[in-house]
CSV table of C-alpha atoms in Angstrom, one decimal:
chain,number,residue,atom,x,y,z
A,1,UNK,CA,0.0,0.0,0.0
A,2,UNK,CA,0.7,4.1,-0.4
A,3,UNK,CA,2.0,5.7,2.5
A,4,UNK,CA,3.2,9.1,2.3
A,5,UNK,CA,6.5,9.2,4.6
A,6,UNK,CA,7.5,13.1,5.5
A,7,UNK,CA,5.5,14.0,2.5
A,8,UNK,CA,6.9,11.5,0.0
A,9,UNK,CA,5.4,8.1,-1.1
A,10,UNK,CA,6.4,4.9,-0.4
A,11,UNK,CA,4.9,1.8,-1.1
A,12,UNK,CA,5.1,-0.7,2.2
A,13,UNK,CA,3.8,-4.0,2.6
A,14,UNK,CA,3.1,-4.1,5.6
A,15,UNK,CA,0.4,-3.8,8.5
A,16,UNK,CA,1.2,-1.9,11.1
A,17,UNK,CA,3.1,1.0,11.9
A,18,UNK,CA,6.1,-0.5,14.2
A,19,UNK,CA,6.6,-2.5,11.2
A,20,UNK,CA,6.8,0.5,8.5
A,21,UNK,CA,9.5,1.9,10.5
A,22,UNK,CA,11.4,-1.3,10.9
A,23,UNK,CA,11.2,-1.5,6.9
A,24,UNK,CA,12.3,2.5,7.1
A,25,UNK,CA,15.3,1.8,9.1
A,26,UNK,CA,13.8,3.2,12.1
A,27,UNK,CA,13.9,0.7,14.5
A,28,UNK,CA,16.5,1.8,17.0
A,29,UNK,CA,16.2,5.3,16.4
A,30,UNK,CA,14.9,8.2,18.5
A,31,UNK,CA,12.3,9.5,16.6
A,32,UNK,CA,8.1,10.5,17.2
A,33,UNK,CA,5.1,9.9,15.1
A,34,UNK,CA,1.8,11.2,13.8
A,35,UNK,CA,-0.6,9.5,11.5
A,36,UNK,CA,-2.7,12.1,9.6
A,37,UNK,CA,-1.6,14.4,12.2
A,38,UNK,CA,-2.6,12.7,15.2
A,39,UNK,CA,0.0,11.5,17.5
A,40,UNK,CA,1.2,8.2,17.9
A,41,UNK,CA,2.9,7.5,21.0
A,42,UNK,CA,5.7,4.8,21.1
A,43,UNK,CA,4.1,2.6,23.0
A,44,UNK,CA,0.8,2.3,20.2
A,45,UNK,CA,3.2,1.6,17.4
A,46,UNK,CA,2.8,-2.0,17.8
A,47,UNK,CA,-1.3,-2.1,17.4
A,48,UNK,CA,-1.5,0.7,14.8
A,49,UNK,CA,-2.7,-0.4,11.8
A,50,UNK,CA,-1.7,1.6,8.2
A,51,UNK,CA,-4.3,1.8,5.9
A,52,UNK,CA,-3.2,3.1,1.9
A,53,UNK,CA,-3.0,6.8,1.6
A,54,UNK,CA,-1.9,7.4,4.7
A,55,UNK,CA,0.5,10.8,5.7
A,56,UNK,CA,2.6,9.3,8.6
A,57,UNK,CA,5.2,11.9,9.8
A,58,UNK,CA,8.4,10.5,11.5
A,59,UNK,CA,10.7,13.6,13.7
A,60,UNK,CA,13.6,13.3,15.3
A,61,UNK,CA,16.0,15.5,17.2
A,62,UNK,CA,17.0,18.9,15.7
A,63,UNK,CA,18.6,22.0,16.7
A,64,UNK,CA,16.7,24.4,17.7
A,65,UNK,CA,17.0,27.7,20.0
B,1,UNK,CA,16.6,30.2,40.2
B,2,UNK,CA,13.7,27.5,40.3
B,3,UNK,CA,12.0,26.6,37.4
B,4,UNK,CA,9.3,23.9,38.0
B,5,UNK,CA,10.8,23.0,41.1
B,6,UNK,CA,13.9,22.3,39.3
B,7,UNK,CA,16.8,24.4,41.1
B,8,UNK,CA,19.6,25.6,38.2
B,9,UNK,CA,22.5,27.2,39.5
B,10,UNK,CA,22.8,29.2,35.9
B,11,UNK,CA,20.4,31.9,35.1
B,12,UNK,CA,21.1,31.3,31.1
B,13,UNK,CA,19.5,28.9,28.8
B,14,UNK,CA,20.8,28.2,25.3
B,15,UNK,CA,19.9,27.3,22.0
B,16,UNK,CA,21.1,24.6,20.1
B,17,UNK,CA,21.0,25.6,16.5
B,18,UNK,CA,22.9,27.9,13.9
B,19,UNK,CA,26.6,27.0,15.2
B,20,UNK,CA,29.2,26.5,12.7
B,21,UNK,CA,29.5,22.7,14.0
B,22,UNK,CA,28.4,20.4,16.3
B,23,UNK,CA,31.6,20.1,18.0
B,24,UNK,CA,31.1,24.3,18.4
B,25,UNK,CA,27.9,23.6,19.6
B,26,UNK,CA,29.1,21.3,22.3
B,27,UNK,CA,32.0,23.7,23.4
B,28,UNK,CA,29.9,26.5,23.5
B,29,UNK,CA,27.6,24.4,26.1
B,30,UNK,CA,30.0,24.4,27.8
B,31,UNK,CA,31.6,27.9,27.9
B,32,UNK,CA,27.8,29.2,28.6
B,33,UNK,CA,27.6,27.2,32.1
B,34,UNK,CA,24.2,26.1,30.7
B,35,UNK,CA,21.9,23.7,32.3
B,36,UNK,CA,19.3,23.6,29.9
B,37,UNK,CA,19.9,23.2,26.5
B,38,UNK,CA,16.7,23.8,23.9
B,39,UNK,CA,16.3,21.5,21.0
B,40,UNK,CA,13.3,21.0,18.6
B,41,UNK,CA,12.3,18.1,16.6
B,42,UNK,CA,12.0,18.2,12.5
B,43,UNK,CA,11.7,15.5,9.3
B,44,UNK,CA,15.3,13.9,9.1
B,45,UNK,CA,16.4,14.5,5.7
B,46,UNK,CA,17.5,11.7,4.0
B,47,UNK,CA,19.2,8.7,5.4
B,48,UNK,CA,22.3,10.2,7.5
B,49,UNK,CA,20.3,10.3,10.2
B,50,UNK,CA,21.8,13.1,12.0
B,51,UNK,CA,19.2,13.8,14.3
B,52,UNK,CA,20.1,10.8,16.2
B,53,UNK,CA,23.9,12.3,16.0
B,54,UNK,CA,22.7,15.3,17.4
B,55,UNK,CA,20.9,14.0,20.2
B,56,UNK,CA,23.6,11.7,21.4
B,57,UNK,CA,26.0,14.9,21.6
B,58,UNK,CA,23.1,16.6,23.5
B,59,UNK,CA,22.8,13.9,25.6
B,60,UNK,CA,27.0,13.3,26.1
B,61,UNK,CA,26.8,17.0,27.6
B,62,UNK,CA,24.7,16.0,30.7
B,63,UNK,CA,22.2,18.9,30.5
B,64,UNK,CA,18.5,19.2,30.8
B,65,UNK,CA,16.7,19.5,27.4
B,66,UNK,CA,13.6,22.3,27.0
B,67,UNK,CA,12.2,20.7,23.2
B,68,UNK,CA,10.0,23.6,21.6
B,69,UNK,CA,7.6,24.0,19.2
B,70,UNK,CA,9.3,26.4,16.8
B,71,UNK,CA,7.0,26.4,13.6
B,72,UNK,CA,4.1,25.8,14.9
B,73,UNK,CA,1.4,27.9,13.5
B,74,UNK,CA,-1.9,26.9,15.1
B,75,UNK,CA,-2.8,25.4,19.0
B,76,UNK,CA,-3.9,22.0,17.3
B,77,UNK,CA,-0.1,21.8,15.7
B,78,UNK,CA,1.9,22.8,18.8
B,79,UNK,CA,-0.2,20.6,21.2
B,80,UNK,CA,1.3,17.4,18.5
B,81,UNK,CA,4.5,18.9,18.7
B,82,UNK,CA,4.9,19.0,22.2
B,83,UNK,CA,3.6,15.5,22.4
B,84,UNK,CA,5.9,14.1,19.9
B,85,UNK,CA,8.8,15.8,22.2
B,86,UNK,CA,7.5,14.4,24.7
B,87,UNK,CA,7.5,11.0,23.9
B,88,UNK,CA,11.1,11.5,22.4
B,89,UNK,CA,12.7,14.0,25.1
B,90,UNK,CA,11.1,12.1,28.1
B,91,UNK,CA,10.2,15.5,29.9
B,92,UNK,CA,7.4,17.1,30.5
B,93,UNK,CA,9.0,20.6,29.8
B,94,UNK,CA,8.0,21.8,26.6
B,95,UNK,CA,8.9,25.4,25.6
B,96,UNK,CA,5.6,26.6,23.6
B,97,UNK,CA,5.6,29.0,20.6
B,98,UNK,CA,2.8,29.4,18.4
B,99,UNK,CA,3.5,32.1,15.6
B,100,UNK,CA,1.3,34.5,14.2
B,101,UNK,CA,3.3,36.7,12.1
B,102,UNK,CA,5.4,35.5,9.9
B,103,UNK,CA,8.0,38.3,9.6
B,104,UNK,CA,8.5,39.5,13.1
B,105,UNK,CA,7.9,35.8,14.7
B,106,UNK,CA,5.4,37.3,16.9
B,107,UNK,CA,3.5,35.0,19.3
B,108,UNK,CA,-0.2,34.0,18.7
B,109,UNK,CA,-1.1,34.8,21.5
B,110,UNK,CA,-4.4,33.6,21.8
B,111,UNK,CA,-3.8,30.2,20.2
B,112,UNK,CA,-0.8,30.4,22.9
B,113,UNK,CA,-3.0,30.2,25.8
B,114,UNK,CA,-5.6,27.5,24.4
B,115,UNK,CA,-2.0,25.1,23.8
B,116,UNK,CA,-0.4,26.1,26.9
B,117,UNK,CA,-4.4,25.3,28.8
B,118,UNK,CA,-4.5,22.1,26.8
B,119,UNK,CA,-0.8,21.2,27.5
B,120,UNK,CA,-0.8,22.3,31.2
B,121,UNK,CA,-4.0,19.6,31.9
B,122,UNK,CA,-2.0,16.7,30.3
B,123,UNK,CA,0.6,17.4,32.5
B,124,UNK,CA,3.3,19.3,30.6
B,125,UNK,CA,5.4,22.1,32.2
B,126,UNK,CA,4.9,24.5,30.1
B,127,UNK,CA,7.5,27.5,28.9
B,128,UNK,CA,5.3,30.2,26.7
B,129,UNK,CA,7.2,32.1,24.6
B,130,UNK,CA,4.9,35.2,24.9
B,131,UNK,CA,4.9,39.1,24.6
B,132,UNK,CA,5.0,41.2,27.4
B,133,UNK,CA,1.4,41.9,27.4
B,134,UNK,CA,0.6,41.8,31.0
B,135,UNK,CA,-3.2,40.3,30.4
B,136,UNK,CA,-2.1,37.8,28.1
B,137,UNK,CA,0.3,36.7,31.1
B,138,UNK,CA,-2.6,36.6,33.6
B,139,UNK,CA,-4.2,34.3,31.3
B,140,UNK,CA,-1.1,32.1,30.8
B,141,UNK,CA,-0.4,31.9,34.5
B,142,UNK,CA,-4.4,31.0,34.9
B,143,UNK,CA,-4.0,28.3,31.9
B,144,UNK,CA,-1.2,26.4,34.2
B,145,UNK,CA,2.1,28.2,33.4
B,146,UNK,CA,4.3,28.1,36.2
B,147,UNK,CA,7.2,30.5,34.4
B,148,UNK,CA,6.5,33.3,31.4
B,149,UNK,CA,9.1,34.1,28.8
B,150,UNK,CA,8.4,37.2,27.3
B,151,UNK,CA,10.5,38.1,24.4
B,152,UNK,CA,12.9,41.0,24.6
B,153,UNK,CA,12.8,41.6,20.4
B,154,UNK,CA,11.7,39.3,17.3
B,155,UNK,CA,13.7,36.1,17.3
B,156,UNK,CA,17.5,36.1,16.0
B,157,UNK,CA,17.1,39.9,15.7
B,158,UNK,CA,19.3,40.5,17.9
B,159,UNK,CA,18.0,44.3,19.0
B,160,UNK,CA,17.9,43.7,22.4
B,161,UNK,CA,14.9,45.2,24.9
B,162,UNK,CA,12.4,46.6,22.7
B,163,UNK,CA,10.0,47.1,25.9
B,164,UNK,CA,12.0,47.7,28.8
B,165,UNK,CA,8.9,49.7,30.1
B,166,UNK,CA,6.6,46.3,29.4
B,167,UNK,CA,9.3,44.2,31.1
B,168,UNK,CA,9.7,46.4,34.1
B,169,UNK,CA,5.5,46.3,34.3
B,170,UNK,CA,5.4,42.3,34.0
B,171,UNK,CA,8.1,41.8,36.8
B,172,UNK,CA,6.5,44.2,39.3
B,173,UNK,CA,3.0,42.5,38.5
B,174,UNK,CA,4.4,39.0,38.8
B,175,UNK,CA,7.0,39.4,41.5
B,176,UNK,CA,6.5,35.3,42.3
B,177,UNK,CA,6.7,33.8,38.8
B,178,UNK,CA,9.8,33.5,36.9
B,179,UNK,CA,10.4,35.7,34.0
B,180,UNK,CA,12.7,34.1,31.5
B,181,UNK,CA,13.5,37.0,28.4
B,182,UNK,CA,13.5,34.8,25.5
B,183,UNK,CA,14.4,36.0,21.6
B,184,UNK,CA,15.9,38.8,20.7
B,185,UNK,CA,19.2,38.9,22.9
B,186,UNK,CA,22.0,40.2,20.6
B,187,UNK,CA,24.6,41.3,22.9
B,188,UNK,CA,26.0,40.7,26.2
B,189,UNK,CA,25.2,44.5,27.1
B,190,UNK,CA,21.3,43.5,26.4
B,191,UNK,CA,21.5,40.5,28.6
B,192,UNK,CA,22.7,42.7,31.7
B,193,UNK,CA,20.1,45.1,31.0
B,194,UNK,CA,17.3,42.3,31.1
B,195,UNK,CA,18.9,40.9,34.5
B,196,UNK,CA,19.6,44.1,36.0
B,197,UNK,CA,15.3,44.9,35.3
B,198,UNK,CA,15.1,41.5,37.6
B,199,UNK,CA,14.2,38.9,34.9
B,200,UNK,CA,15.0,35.6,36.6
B,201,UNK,CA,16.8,34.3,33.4
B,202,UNK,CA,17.7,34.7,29.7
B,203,UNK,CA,17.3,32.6,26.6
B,204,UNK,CA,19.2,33.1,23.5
B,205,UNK,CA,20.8,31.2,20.4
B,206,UNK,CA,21.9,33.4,17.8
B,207,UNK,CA,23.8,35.9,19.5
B,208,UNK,CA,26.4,32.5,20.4
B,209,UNK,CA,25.7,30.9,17.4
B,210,UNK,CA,26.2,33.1,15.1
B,211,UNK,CA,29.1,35.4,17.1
B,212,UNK,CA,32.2,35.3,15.5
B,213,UNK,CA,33.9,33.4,17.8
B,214,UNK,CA,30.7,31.6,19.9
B,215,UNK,CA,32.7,29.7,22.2
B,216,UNK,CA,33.7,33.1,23.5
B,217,UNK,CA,30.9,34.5,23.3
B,218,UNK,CA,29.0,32.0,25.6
B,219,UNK,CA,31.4,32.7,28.0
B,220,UNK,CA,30.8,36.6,27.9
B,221,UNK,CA,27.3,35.7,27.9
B,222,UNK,CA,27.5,33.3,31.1
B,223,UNK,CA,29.4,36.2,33.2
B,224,UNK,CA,27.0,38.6,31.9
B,225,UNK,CA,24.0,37.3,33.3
B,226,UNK,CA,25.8,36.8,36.4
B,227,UNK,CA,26.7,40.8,36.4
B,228,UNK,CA,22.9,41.3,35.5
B,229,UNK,CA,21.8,39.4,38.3
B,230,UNK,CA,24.7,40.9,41.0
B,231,UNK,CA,23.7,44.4,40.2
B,232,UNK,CA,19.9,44.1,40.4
B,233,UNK,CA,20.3,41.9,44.3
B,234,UNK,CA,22.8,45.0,44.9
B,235,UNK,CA,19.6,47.2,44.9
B,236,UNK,CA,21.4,50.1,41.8
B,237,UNK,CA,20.9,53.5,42.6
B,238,UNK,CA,18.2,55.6,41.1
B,239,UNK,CA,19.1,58.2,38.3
B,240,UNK,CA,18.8,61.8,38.9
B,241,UNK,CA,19.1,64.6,36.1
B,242,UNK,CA,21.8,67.3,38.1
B,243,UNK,CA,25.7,66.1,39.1
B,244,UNK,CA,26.0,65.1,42.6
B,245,UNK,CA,29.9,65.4,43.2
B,246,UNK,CA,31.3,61.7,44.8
B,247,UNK,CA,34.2,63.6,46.1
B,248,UNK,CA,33.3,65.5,49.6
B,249,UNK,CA,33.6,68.9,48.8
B,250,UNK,CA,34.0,69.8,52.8
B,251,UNK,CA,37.5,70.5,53.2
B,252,UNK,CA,38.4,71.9,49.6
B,253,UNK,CA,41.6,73.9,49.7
B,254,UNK,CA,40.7,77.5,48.6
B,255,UNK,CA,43.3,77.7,45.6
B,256,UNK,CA,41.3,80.4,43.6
């Protein structure tokens, strides 16, 4: 399926979202997430399910003052 | 000073971004005495991963992070932001800016206080990044803020006190509450002036970062604030318009 990953598509096959960042080379990294612009929090990644189209925003650290 | 019941012996707090390195950066934390560091949180662009660089060399310093919400345009989008910190930073401190003009940076201030009411109720300590509109503060402190930042001039401007008058008026009415001058901080000279109005801190990143030598400059900034601070506990004398001669003028020889 279509996901849209910080604004650019990618198509995934899989299920759930701790899985789409495992297949992004997220796994060990510090980083948050929002699906459609709702927060995810770490500990939901495991039971969220993708559907096609979605927008799933990953951040990590930055500078910032 | 005490911010959240979190005693720092430094009255400074510094940015993170706009240094010429990250091994700048890290010296500069240093130089500045810092204990709280701010940081944000932002796509990672392409595979180098650098945000996780970065936040392992934030994390190697041993300081306190204060995440923000720097871009954040609406209540809706810093209220995600801060949660996404959250759930990286592990803190509940979460410095809150919602813009409303684009070309000054200004707060908004009203979709400032519905975030900060929203955050404060989950349980965030929350840092506004406000003007120094006194009723805007009231309605801060009553939506859960524990410390106001008022800025001194539009971020990275570097002007200094725009409002000394409105900064003066904000510490007098909040004598309890600690007053953090955030943005706008270009010199050393402007942080002094901020301490000496009896703001309990100072935030600023550009004026380090983008100094010519910001190592150095952290440092003048750290002993700054601390000459700030001396002089406003040492109760400065009032200004008067006509000389007042320092040297007695009883027993002047008559020379004429």
């Amino acid at each position: 399926m279509h996901i849209r990953v910080n604004g650019v598509s990618h198509d995934l096959q899989v299920a759930r979202l701790a899985q789409a960042l495992e297949v992004l080379g997220y796994r060990q990294a510090a980083v948050a997430t929002a699906v459609n612009g709702v927060f995810v929090p770490a500990g939901a990644r495991e039971e969220l399910l993708l559907a096609d189209g979605d927008a799933l925003e990953i951040l990590a650290p930055m500078q910032g003052g | 000073m005490k911010l959240y019941d979190v005693e720092l012996a430094s009255r400074l707090l510094l940015g993170s971004a706009r240094y010429p390195s990250p091994a700048i950066l890290a010296d500069a934390v240093r130089a500045s005495a810092t204990e709280v560091v701010t940081v944000s949180l932002r796509r990672e662009a392409g595979t180098q991963r650098s945000g996780q660089d970065f936040w392992s060399l934030i994390r190697g310093l041993g300081v306190r992070v204060l995440p923000n919400t720097a871009g954040c345009h609406s209540a809706k989008e810093a209220v995600t932001t801060a949660k996404m910190a959250r759930d990286i930073f592990h803190t509940a401190w979460i410095k809150l800016e919602v813009i409303g003009d684009a070309d000054t940076l200004q707060p908004d201030v009203f979709g400032l206080v519905e975030a900060a009411a929203e955050l404060a109720a989950d349980g965030f300590e929350v840092f506004p990044y406000t003007t120094e509109d006194l009723v805007v503060a009231d309605r801060l402190l009553q939506a859960g803020c524990r410390v106001l930042m008022p800025w001194g001039a539009p971020i990275g401007s570097g002007r200094g006190l725009n409002n000394g008058f409105g900064l003066r008026a904000l510490r007098a009415h909040f004598p309890d509450v600690p007053l953090i001058v955030d943005a706008g901080i270009g010199r050393p000279s402007h942080a002094v002036q901020a301490m000496e109005l009896g703001v309990d801190g100072v935030l600023l990143n550009t004026a380090v970062a983008m100094a010519g030598d910001p190592v150095a400059m952290a440092g003048a900034f750290a002993r700054a604030v601390e000459a700030g601070r001396a002089g406003f506990e040492a109760q400065p004398m009032e200004p008067r318009d006509l000389a007042v001669p320092s040297t007695p003028v009883a027993g002047t020889a008559w020379l004429a």
